[in-house]
mmCIF file of C-alpha atoms in Angstrom:
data_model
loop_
_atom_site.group_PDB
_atom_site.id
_atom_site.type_symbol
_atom_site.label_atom_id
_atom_site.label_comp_id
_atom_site.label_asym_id
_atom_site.label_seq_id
_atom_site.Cartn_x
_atom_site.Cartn_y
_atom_site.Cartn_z
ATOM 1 C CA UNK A 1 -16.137 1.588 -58.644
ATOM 2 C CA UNK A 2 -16.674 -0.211 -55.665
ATOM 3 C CA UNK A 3 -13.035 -0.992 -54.677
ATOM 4 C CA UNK A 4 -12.465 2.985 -55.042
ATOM 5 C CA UNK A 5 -15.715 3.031 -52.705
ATOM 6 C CA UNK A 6 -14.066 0.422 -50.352
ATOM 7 C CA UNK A 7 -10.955 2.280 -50.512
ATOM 8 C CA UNK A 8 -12.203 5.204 -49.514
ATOM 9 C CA UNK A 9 -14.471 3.644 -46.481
ATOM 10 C CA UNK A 10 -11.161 2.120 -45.274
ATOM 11 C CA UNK A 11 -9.144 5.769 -45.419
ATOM 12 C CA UNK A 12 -11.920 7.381 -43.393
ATOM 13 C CA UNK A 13 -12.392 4.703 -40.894
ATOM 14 C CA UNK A 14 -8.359 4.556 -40.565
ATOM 15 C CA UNK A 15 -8.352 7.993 -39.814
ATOM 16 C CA UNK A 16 -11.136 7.853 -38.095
ATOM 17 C CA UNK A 17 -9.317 5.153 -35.889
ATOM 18 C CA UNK A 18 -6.195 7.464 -35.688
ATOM 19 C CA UNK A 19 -8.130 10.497 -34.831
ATOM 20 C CA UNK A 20 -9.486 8.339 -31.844
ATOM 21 C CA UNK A 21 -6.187 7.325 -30.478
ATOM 22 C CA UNK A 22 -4.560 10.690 -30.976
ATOM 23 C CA UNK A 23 -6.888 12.019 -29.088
ATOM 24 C CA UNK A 24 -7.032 10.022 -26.352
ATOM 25 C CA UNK A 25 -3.379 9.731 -25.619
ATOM 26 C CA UNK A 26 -3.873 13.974 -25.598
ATOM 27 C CA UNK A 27 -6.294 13.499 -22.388
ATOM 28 C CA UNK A 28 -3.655 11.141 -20.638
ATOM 29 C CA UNK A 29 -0.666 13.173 -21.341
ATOM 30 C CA UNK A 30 -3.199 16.340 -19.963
ATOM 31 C CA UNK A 31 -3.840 13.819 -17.398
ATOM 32 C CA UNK A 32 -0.144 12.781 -16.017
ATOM 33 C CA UNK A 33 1.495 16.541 -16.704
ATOM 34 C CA UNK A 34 0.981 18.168 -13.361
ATOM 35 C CA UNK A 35 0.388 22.373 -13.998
ATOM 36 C CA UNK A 36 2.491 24.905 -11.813
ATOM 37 C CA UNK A 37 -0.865 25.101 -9.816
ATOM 38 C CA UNK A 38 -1.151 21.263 -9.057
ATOM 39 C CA UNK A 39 2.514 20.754 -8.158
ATOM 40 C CA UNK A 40 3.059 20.035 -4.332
ATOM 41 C CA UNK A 41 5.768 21.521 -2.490
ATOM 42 C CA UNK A 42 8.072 18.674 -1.910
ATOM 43 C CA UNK A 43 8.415 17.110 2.001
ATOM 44 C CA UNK A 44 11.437 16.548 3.118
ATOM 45 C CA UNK A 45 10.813 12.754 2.441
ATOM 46 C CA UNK A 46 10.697 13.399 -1.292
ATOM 47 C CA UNK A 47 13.303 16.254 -1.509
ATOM 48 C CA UNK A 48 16.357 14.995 -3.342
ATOM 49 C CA UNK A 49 19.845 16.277 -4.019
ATOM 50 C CA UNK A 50 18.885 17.556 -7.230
ATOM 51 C CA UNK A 51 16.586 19.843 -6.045
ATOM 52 C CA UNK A 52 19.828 21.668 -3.953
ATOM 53 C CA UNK A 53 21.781 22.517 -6.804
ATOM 54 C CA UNK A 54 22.504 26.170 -7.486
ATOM 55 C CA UNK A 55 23.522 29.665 -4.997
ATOM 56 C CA UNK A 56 22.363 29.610 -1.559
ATOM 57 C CA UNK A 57 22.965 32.172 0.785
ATOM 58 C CA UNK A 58 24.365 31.639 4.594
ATOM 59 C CA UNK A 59 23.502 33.457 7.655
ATOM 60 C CA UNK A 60 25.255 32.493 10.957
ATOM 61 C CA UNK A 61 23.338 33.961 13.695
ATOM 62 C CA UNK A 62 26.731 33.577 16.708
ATOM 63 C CA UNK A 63 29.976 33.411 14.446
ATOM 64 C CA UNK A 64 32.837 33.264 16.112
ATOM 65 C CA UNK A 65 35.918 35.938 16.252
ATOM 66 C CA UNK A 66 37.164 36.177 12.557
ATOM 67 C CA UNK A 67 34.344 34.365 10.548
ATOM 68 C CA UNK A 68 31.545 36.555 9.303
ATOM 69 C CA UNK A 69 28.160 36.366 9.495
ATOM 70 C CA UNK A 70 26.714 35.760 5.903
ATOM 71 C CA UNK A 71 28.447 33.749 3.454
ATOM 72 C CA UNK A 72 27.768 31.984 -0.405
ATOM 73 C CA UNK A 73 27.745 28.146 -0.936
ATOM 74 C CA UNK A 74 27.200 26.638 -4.095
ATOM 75 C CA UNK A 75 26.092 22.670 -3.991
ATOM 76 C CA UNK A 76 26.283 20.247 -7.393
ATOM 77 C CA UNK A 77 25.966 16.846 -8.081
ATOM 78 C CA UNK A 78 28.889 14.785 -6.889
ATOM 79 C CA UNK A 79 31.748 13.851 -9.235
ATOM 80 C CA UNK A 80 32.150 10.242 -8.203
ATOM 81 C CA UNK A 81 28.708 9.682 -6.706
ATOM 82 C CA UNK A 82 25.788 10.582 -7.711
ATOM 83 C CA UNK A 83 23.588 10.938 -5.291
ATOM 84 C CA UNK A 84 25.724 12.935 -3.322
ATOM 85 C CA UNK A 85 26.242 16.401 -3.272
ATOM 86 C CA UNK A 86 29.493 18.851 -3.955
ATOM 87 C CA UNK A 87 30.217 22.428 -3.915
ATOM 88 C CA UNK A 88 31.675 24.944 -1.855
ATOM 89 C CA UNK A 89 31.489 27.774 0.349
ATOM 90 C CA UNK A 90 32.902 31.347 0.101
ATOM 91 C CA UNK A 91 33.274 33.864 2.848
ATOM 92 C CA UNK A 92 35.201 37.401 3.808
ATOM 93 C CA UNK A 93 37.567 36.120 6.258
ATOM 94 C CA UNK A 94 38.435 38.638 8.577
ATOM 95 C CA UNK A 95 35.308 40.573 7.564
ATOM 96 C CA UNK A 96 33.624 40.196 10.905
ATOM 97 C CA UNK A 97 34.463 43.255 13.266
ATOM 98 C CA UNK A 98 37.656 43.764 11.908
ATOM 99 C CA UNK A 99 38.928 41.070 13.117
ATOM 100 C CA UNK A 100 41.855 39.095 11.400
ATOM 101 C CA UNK A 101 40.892 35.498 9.257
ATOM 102 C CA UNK A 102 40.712 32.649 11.176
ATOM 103 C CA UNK A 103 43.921 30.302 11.071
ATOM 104 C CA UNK A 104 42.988 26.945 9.699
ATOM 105 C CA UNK A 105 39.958 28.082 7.551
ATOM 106 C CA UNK A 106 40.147 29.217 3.734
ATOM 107 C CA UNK A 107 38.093 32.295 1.767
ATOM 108 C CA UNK A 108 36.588 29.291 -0.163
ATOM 109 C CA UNK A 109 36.244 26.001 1.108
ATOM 110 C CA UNK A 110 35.002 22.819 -0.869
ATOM 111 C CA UNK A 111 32.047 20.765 0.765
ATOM 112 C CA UNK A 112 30.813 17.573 0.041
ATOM 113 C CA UNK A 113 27.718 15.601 2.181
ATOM 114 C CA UNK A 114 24.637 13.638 1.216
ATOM 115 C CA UNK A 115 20.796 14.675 1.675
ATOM 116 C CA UNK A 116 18.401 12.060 3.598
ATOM 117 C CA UNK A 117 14.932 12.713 4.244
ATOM 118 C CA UNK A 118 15.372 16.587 4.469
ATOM 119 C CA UNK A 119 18.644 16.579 6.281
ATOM 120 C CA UNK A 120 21.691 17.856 5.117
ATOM 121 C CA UNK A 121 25.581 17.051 6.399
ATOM 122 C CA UNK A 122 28.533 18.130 4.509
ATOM 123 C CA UNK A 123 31.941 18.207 5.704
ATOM 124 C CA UNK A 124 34.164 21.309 4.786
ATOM 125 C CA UNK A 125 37.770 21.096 4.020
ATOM 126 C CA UNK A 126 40.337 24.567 3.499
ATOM 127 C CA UNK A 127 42.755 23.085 2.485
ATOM 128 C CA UNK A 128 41.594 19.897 0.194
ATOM 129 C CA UNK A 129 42.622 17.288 2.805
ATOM 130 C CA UNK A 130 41.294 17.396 6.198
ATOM 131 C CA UNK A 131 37.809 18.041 7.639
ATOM 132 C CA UNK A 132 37.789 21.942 8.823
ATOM 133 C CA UNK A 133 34.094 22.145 9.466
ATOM 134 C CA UNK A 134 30.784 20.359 9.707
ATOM 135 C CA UNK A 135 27.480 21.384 8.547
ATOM 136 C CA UNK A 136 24.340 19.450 9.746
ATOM 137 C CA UNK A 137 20.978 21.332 8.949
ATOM 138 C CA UNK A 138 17.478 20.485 8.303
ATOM 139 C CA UNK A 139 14.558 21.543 5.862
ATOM 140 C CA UNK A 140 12.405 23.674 7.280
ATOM 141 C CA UNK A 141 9.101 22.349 6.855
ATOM 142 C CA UNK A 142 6.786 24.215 4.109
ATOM 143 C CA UNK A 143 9.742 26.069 2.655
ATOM 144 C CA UNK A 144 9.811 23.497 -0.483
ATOM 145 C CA UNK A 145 13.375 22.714 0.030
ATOM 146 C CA UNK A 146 14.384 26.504 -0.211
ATOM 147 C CA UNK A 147 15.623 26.920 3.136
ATOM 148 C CA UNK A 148 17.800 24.907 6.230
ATOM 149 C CA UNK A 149 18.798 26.078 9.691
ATOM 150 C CA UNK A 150 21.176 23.383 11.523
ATOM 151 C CA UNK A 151 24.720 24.510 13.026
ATOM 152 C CA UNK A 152 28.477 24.259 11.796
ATOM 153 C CA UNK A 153 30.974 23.338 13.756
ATOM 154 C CA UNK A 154 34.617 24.284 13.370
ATOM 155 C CA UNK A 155 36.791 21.586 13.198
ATOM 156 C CA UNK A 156 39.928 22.886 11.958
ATOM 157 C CA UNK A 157 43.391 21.769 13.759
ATOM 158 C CA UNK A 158 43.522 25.689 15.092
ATOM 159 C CA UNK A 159 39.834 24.859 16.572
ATOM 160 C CA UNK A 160 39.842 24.901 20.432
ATOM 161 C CA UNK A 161 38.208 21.441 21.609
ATOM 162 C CA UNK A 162 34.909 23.182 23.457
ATOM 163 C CA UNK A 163 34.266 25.010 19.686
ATOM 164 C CA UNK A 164 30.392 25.940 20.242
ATOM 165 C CA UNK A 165 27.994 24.795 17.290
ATOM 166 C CA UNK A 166 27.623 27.707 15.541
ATOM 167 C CA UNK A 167 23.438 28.380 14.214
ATOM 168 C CA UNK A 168 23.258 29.053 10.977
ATOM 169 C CA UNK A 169 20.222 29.547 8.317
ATOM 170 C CA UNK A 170 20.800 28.238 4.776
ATOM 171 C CA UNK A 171 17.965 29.891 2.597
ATOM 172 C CA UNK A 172 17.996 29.157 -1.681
ATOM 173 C CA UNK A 173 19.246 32.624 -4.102
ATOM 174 C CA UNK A 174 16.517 33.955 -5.823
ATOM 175 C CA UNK A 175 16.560 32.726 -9.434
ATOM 176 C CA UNK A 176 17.555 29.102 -8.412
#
């Protein structure tokens, strides 16, 4: 009778035990899980090419003759490195006043750039090869990483060599 006593003494205080730790690891995973309502906005210090994948939208504020004023780009992880980013941008050529597309510049252009400490460069390319336009923006401080103004600059072979820097807003789709 006593080792089924003993027995049982051990079973509660081994539950007992695992009630204890169970419970405990609860209040330090409640602890290190931050809630929707504790979560920061990120600076641009902390933002990181992840946090630009998806649809954006593109406004340029002064296009020039044959480029339109809003556009799509799309940005993903790079295929060979990492921490880079990839993508591309999609526009009505021609779209702007009637005017006729722009020689040197594609409908859909791929981009590729890097992210560092809120600032973004990509280089365009129409055509797969060569560098037809630069992007260099910046996060615009409270917007979480939602939303870049900077300017483009054409740099396509039919680009005149005075091509202005061309303002543009980059601002996250809805859903992303």
């Amino acid at each position: 009778m006593t080792h089924f006593i003993a027995t049982r003494v051990a079973i509660v205080f081994i539950a007992a035990c695992a009630l204890s730790t169970w419970a405990r690891a609860q209040n330090d995973t409640k602890k290190s899980t931050p809630t929707a309502a504790s979560v920061a906005c990120p600076s641009a210090a902390q933002l990181q090419p992840v946090q630009l994948y998806g649809a954006w939208r593109v406004q340029f504020s002064q296009p020039p003759a044959g480029l339109p004023a809003d556009a799509t780009m799309r940005l993903e992880r790079h295929a060979e490195f990492s921490e880079s980013l990839a993508g591309a941008v999609s526009r009505e050529l021609g779209a702007a006043a009637g005017s006729r597309a722009v020689a040197g510049h594609a409908a859909r252009a791929q981009l590729a750039g890097d992210l560092e400490d809120g600032f973004l460069t990509l280089d365009e390319s129409s055509n797969g090869i060569s560098i037809t336009g630069t992007w260099n923006g910046e996060m615009v401080e409270g917007s979480c990483g939602k939303k870049f103004k900077g300017t483009w600059k054409d740099t396509s072979s039919s680009a005149p060599p005075d091509a202005a820097d061309v303002p543009f807003t980059l601002e996250r789709n809805p859903g992303w």
